[in-house]
XYZ file of C-alpha atoms in Angstrom:
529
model
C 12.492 -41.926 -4.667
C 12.442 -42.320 -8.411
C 12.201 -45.552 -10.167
C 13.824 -46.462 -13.503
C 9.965 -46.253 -15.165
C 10.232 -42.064 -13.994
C 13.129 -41.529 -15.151
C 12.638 -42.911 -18.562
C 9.427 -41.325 -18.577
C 10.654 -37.804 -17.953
C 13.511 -38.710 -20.136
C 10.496 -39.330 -23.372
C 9.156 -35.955 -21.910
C 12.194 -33.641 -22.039
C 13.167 -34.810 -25.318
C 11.706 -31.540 -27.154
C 12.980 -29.317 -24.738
C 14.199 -26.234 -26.174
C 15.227 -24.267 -23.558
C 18.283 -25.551 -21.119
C 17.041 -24.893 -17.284
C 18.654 -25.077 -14.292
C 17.437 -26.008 -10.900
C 19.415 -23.601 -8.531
C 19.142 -24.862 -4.540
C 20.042 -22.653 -1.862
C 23.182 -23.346 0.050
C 23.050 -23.983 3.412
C 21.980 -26.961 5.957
C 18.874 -28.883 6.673
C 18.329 -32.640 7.381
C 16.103 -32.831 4.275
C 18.786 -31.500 1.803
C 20.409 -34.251 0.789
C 17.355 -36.008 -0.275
C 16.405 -33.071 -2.191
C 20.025 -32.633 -4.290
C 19.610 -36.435 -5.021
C 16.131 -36.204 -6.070
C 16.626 -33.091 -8.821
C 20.341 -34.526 -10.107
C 18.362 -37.924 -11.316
C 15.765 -35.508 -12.505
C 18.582 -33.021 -14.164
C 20.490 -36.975 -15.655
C 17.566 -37.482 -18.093
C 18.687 -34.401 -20.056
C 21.587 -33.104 -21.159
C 19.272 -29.716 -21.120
C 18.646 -29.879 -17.514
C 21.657 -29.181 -14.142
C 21.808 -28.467 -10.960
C 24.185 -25.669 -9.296
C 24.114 -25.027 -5.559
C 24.491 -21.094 -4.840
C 23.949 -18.363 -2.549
C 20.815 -16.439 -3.598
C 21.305 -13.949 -0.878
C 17.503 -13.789 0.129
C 15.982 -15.031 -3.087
C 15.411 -18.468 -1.678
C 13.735 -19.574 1.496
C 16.117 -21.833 2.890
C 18.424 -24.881 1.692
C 15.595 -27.187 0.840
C 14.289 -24.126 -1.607
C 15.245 -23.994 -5.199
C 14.227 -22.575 -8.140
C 14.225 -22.265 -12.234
C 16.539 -20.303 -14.616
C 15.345 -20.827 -18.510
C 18.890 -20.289 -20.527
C 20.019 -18.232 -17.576
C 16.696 -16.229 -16.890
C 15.267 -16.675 -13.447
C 11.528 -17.764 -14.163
C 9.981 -16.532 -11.206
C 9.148 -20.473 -10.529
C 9.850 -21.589 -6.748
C 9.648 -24.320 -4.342
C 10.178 -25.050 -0.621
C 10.411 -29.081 0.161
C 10.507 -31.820 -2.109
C 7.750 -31.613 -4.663
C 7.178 -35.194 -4.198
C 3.440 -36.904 -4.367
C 1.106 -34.618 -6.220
C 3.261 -32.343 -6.951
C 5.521 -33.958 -8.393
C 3.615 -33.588 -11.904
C 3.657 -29.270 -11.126
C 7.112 -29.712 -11.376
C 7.735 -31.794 -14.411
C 5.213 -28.896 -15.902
C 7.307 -26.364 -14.531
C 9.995 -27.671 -16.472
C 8.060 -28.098 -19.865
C 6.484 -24.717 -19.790
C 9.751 -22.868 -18.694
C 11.796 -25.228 -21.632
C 9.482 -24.127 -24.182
C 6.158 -26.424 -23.930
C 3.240 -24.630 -24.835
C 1.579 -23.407 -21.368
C -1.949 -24.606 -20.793
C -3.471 -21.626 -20.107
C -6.339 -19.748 -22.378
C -5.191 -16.921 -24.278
C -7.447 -14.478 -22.150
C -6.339 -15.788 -19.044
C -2.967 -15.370 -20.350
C -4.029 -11.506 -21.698
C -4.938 -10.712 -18.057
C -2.187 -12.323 -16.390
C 0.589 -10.328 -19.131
C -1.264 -7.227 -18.155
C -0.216 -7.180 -14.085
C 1.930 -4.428 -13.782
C 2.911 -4.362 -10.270
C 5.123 -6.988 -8.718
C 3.772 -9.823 -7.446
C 5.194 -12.766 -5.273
C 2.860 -15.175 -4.464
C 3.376 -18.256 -1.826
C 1.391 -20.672 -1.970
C 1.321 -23.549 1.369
C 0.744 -27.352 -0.075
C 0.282 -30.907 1.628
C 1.961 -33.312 -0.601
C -1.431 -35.112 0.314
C -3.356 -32.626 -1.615
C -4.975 -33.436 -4.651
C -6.441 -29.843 -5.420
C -3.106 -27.986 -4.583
C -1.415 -28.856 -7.479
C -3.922 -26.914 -9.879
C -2.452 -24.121 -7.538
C 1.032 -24.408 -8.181
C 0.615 -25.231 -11.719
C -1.455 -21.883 -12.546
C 0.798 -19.443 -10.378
C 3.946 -21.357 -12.049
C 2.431 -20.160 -15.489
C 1.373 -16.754 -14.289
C 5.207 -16.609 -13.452
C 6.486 -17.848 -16.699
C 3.853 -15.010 -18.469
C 4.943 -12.244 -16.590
C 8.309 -11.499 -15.058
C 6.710 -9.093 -12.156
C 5.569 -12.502 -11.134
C 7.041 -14.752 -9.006
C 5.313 -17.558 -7.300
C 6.454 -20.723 -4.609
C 5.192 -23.456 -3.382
C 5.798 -24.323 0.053
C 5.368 -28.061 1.504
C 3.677 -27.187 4.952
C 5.300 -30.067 6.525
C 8.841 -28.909 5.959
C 7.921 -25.548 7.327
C 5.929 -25.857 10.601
C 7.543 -22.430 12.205
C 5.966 -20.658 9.456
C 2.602 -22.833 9.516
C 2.223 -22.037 13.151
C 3.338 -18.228 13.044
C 0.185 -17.945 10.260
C -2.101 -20.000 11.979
C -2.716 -22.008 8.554
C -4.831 -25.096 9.242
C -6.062 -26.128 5.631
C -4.357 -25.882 1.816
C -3.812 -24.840 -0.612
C -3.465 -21.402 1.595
C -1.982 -18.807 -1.003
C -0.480 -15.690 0.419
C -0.020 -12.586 -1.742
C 3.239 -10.008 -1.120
C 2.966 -11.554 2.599
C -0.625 -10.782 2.964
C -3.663 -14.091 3.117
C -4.806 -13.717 -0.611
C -7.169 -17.033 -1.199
C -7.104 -20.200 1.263
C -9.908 -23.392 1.378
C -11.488 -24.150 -2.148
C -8.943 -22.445 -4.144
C -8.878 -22.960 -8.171
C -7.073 -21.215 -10.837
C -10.450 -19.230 -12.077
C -10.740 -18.135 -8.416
C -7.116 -17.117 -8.487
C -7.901 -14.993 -11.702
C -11.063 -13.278 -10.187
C -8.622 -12.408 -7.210
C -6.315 -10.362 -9.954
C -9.053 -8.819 -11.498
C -10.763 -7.573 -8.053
C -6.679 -5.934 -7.528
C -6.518 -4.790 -11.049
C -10.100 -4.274 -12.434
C -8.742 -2.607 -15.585
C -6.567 -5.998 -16.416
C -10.514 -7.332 -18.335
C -10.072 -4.761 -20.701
C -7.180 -6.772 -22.247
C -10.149 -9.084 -23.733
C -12.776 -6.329 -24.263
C -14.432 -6.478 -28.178
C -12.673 -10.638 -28.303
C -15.117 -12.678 -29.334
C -15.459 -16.463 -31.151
C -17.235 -17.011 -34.458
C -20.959 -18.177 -33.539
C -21.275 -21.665 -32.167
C -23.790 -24.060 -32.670
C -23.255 -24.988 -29.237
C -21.760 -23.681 -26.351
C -21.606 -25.875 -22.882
C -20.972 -24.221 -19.305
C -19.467 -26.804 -17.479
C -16.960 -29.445 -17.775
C -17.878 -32.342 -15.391
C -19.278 -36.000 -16.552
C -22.232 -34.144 -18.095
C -20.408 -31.097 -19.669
C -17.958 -33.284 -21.126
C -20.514 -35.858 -22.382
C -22.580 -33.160 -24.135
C -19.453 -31.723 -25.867
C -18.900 -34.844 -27.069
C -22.009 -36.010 -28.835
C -22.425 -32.746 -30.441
C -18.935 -32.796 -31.885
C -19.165 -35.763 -33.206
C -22.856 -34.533 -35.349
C -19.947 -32.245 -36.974
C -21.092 -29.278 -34.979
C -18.833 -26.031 -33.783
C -18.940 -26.543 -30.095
C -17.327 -24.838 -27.334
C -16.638 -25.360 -23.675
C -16.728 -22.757 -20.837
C -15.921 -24.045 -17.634
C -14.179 -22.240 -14.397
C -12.424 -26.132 -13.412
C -12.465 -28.819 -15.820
C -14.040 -31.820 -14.413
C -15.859 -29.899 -11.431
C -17.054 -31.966 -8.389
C -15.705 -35.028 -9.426
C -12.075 -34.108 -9.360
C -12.568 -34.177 -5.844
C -13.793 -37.775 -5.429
C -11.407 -39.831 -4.070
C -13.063 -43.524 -4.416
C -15.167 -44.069 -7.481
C -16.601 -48.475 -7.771
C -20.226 -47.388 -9.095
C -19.407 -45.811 -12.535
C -20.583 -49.076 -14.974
C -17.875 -51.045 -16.614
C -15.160 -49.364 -14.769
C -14.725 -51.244 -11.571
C -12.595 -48.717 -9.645
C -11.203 -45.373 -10.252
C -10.515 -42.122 -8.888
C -11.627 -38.835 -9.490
C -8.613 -37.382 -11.102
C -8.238 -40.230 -13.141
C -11.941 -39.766 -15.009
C -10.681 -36.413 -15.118
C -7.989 -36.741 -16.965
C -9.919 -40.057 -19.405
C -12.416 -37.165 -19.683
C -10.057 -34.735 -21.141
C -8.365 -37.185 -23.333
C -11.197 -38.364 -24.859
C -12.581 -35.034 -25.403
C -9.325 -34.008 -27.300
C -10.076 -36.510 -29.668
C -12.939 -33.703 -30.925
C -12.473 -30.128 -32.927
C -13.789 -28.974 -29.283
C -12.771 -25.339 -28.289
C -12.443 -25.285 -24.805
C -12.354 -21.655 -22.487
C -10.742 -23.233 -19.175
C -11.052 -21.340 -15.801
C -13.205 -18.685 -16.757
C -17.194 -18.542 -16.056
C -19.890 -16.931 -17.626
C -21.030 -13.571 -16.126
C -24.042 -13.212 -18.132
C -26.300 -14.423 -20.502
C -28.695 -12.957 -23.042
C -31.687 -15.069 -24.568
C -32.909 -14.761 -28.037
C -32.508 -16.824 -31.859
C -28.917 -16.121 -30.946
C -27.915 -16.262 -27.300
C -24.982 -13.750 -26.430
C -23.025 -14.812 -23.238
C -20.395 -12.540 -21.629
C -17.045 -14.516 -19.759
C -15.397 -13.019 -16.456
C -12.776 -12.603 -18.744
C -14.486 -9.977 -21.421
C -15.026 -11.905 -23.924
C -18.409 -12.937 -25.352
C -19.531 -16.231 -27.376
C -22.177 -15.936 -29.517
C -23.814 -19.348 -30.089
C -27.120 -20.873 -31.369
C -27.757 -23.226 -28.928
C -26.534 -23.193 -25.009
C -26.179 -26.436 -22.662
C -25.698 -25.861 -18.758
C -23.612 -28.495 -16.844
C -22.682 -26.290 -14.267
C -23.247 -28.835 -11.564
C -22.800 -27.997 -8.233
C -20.800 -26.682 -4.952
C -20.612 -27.908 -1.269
C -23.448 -27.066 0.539
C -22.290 -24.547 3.977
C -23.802 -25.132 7.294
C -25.060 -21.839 7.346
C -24.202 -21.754 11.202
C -22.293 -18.970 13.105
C -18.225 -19.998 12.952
C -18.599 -21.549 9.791
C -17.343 -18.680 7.311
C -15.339 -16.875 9.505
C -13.329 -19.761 10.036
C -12.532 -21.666 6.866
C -8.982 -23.007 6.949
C -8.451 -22.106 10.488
C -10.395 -25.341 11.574
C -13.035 -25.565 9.341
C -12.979 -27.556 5.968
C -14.521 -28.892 3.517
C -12.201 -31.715 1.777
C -11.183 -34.449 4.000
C -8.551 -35.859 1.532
C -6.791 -32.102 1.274
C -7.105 -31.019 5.179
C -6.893 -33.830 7.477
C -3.465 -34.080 6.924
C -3.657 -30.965 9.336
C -5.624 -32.805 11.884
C -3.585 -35.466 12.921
C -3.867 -36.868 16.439
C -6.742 -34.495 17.233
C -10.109 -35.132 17.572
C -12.558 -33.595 15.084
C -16.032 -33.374 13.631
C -17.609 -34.776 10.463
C -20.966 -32.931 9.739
C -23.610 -35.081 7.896
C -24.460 -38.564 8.088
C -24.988 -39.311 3.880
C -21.786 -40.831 1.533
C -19.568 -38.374 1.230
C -20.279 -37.704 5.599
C -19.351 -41.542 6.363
C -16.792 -42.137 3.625
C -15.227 -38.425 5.154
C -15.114 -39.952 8.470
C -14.031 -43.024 7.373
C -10.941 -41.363 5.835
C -10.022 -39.730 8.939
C -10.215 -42.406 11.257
C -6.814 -43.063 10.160
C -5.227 -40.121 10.384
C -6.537 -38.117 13.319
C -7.185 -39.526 16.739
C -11.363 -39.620 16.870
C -13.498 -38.687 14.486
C -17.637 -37.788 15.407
C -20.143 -37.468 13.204
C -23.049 -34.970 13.464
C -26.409 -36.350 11.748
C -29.289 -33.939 12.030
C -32.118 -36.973 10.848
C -32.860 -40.032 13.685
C -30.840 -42.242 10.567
C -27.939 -41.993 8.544
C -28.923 -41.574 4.728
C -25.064 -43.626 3.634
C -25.199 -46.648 1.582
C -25.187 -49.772 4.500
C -22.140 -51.190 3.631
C -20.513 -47.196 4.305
C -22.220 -47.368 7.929
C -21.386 -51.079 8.972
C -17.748 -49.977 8.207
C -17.897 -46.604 10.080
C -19.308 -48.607 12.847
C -16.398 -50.937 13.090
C -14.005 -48.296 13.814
C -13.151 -47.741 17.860
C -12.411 -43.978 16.935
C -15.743 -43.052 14.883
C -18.563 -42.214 17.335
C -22.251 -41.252 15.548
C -24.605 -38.981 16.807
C -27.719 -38.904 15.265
C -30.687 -36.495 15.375
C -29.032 -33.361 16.663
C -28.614 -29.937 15.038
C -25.492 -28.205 15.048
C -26.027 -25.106 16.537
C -22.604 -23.356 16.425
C -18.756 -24.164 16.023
C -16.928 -22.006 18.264
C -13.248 -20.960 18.105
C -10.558 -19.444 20.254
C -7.620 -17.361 19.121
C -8.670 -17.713 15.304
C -9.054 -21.476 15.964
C -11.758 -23.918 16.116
C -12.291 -25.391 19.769
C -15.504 -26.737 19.563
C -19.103 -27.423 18.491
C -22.157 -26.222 20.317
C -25.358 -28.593 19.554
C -28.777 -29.500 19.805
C -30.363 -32.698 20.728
C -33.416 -32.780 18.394
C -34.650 -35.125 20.957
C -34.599 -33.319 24.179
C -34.218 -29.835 22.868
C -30.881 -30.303 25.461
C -27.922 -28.362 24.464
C -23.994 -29.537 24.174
C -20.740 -28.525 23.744
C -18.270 -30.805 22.194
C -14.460 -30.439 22.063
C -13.032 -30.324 18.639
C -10.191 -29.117 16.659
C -11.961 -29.367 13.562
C -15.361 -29.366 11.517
C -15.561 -31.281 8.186
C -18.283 -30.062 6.530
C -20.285 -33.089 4.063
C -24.059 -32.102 3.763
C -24.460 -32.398 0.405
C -24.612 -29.952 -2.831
C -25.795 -26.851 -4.001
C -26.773 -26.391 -7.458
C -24.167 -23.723 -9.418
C -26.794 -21.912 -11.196
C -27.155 -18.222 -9.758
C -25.940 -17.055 -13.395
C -29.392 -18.512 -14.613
C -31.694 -16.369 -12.626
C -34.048 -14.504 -14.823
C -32.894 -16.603 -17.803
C -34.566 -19.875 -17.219
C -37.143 -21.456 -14.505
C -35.432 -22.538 -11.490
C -37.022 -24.552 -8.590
C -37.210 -22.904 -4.971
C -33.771 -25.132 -4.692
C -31.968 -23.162 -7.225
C -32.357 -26.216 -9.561
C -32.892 -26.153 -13.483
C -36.036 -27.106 -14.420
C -35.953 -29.348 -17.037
C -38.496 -31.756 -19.159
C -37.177 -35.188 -20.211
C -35.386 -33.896 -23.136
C -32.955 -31.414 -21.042
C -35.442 -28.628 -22.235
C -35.717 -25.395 -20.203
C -38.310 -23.238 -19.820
C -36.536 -20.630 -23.019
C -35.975 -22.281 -26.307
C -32.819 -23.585 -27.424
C -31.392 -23.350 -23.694
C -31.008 -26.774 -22.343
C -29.254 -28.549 -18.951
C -27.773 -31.548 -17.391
C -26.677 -33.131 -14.567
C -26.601 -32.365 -10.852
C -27.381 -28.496 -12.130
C -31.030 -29.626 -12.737
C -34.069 -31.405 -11.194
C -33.202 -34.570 -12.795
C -32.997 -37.034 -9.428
C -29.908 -39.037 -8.365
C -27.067 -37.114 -8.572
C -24.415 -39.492 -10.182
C -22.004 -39.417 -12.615
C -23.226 -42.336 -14.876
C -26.638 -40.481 -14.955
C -25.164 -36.969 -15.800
C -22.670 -38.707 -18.466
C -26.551 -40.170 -19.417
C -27.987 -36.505 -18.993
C -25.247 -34.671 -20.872
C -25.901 -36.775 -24.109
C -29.381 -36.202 -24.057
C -29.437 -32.472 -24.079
C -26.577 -32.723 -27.048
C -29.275 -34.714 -28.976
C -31.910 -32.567 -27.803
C -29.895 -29.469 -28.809
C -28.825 -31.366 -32.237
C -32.994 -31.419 -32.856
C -33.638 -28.195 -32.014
C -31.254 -27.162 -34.758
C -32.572 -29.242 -37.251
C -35.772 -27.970 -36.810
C -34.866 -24.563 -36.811
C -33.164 -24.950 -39.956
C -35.908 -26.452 -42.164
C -37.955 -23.713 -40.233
C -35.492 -21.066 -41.721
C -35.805 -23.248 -45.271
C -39.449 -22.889 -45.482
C -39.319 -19.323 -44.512
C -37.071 -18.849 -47.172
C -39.106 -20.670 -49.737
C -42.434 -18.950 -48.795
C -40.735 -15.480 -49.532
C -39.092 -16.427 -52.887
């Protein structure tokens, strides 16, 4: 399972451990156990720092393919169920790090709140190895567990556990569960996570309350293509910037296939994530990671207050908030997300295979959604409420060529209906005929575009009757020294080459706006002397 190139990979990246840990399975049998003692004693022979000891937990542990961390003899609170193979197999190198002794990643208010629980917490938290959002799951809860030791958190591998899967009626991950009870499931990120611990323990904000940064020249919300981009260019005019954002690298983290950003041929989305962050820690950039901004007051100097008590003070303010999945709006949407309804065809369809279910909108993301599925899951049918697709032609000439894709166009979905907490069905209209059907599904893959994320704004600066920024063609909003980028606003074609394009604009623009403000505040000066 792991190469040579792993090994002496993880063997550069224990080096500096400081801490020895310990990966302690549970004894017992399972068909799977083997592979797992083989795959953490390579792990455990790159370091001299790391072992592995077999033992009876007596209930600690879920079964023998569970295991989890000591630090120098400490449990950690760090679990998991399964082989933390595929995407996970970066939350456990982490794991490792942070409980050795590696900085964690978190921000030090996130980390305030999260050493402020005082009531025992044991979070489980149900993965697909498939997943490429799950593993900003496991990461966060592992650090919440290294920060606090009424904290313990696992990660189970759904696949290895399908008793358990079925007895909870989970149908999409990450699905975290809190002291046995359904605590977040569906479009689950560590600032959601953190908004979750504050609604339990309100009082846990006060652990930032009066915390506050010196005042910025410029403060960005948002850290996708055009957050990041704007960051950038005003770091590198030698400005003090900062960085709020509830997800680094937003939308796109979730785009699997990415051939149209210019001189990169082909990437992914986690992979311009990650060249995003990189780059941008080349720049004296302060960043405030998986917290948002609750409000925002206007003036010379704008005052903004974070979910997580603190307030920035800065002179200038760029929004790259981007946006969010758009919802059906339908009855049996909401009230049945992860139990058959989803929203990420790369992180749920896993769930779906050999069934037949429904992809809902005929654009991009709609046909290259379908298009994914079609190998996993028996037929796929996509709902397109227009008389023609909007996708790209070469998207639809390949949908077309699969025997288990089916289009419908023009129709209107009317409902999706369920049956003992689980999708059965869609109920729809043909635009044509006003005639009404019923279609047999097992799940509803939702792809009808984006919403912009700016409900913070309201009041603040003009927004269109679509929630979008308004903006002129330098990024300028309707109040001074507030500008915005990207999908957020009403620039058109939402694509990451023209938000990278967008963010570096409104860091110019902003740049301006302070040089004119300062010979402003010269000549003021010079008039009163």
């Amino acid at each position: 399972m792991l190469t040579q190139e792993i090994l002496q990979a993880l063997k550069g990246y224990t080096a500096s451990m400081e801490k020895n840990v310990k990966f302690v399975i549970q004894t017992g049998d399972h068909s799977k156990r083997d592979e797992l003692v083989t795959f953490l004693s390579d792990i455990a022979g790159v370091s001299d720092k790391l072992s592995v000891e077999q033992r009876d937990t007596t209930g600690v542990l879920r079964s023998a393919i569970s295991f989890l961390l000591e630090a120098d003899g400490e449990d950690t609170g760090v679990r998991f169920s399964g082989i933390p193979g595929g995407h996970e197999f970066n939350s456990l190198v982490l794991a490792i790090l942070h409980a050795s002794g590696t900085e964690l990643k978190l921000d030090d208010s996130v980390k305030s709140i999260v050493k402020g629980v005082t009531q025992p917490l044991k979070f489980e938290v149900f993965i697909s190895l498939s997943c490429h959002n799950c593993p900003e799951v496991v990461q966060a809860l592992n650090q919440f567990a290294l920060l606090n030791p009424l904290i313990s958190s696992e990660m189970i591998d759904g696949g290895l556990y399908p008793e358990v899967i079925k007895t909870r009626d989970i149908q999409g991950v990450p699905s975290v569960y809190l002291n046995g009870e359904l605590f977040a499931n569906g479009k689950v990120d560590a600032s959601t996570l953190i908004d979750k611990l504050l609604e339990l323990q309100p009082e846990l904000k006060n652990a930032n309350a009066g915390a506050s940064l010196p005042t910025q020249d410029v403060t960005v919300i948002g850290a996708g293509p055009a957050g990041v981009s704007a960051a950038i260019y005003a770091a590198r005019k030698g400005l003090k910037v900062t960085i709020v954002a509830d997800r680094f690298g937003g939308q796109v983290k979730d785009t699997m296939g990415i051939e149209n950003l210019i001189s990169v041929p082909k990437t992914t989305g986690p992979e311009l994530v990650n060249n995003l962050q990189a780059h941008m820690q080349d720049y004296d950039i302060t960043l405030k990671e998986h917290v948002r901004v609750d409000e925002i007051k206007s003036g010379n100097i704008k005052t903004l207050t974070l979910s997580s008590g603190e307030t920035i003070e800065t002179k200038t303010l760029i929004v790259a908030t981007g946006a969010r999945w758009r919802e059906l709006g339908v009855p049996g949407e909401k009230e049945n997300v992860g139990n058959g309804v989803a929203y990420c065809p790369h992180c749920d369809g896993p769930f779906f295979k050999g069934k037949d279910v429904a992809v809902i909108g005929g654009g991009n993301s709609g046909i290259e959604a379908a298009l994914d599925l079609a190998g996993i899951v028996k037929s796929v049918t996509v709902f397109e409420f227009l008389p023609e697709l909007k996708a790209d032609q070469v998207l639809v000439k390949q949908a077309e060529k699969r025997e288990n894709i089916t289009i419908l166009k023009n129709v209107a979905t009317k409902q999706i209906t369920a049956e003992n907490g689980k999708v059965n069905g869609i109920e729809y209209i043909d635009r044509a005929t006003d005639e009404v059907n019923n279609q047999v599904l097992s799940g509803v893959f939702v792809q009808i575009g984006l919403v912009p994320n700016s409900q913070f704004l309201k009041g603040v600066v003009g927004l269109t009757q679509y929630g979008e920024v308004e903006i002129d063609t330098k990024c300028n909003t309707s109040e001074p020294g507030i500008f915005a980028c990207g999908d957020v606003t009403t620039v058109p074609y939402k694509q990451i080459v023209v938000s990278m394009g967008e963010g570096a604009k409104a860091s110019l623009a902003a740049f301006e706006y302070l040089l004119s403000r300062e010979d402003s505040e010269q000549v003021q000066t010079e008039q009163a002397a």
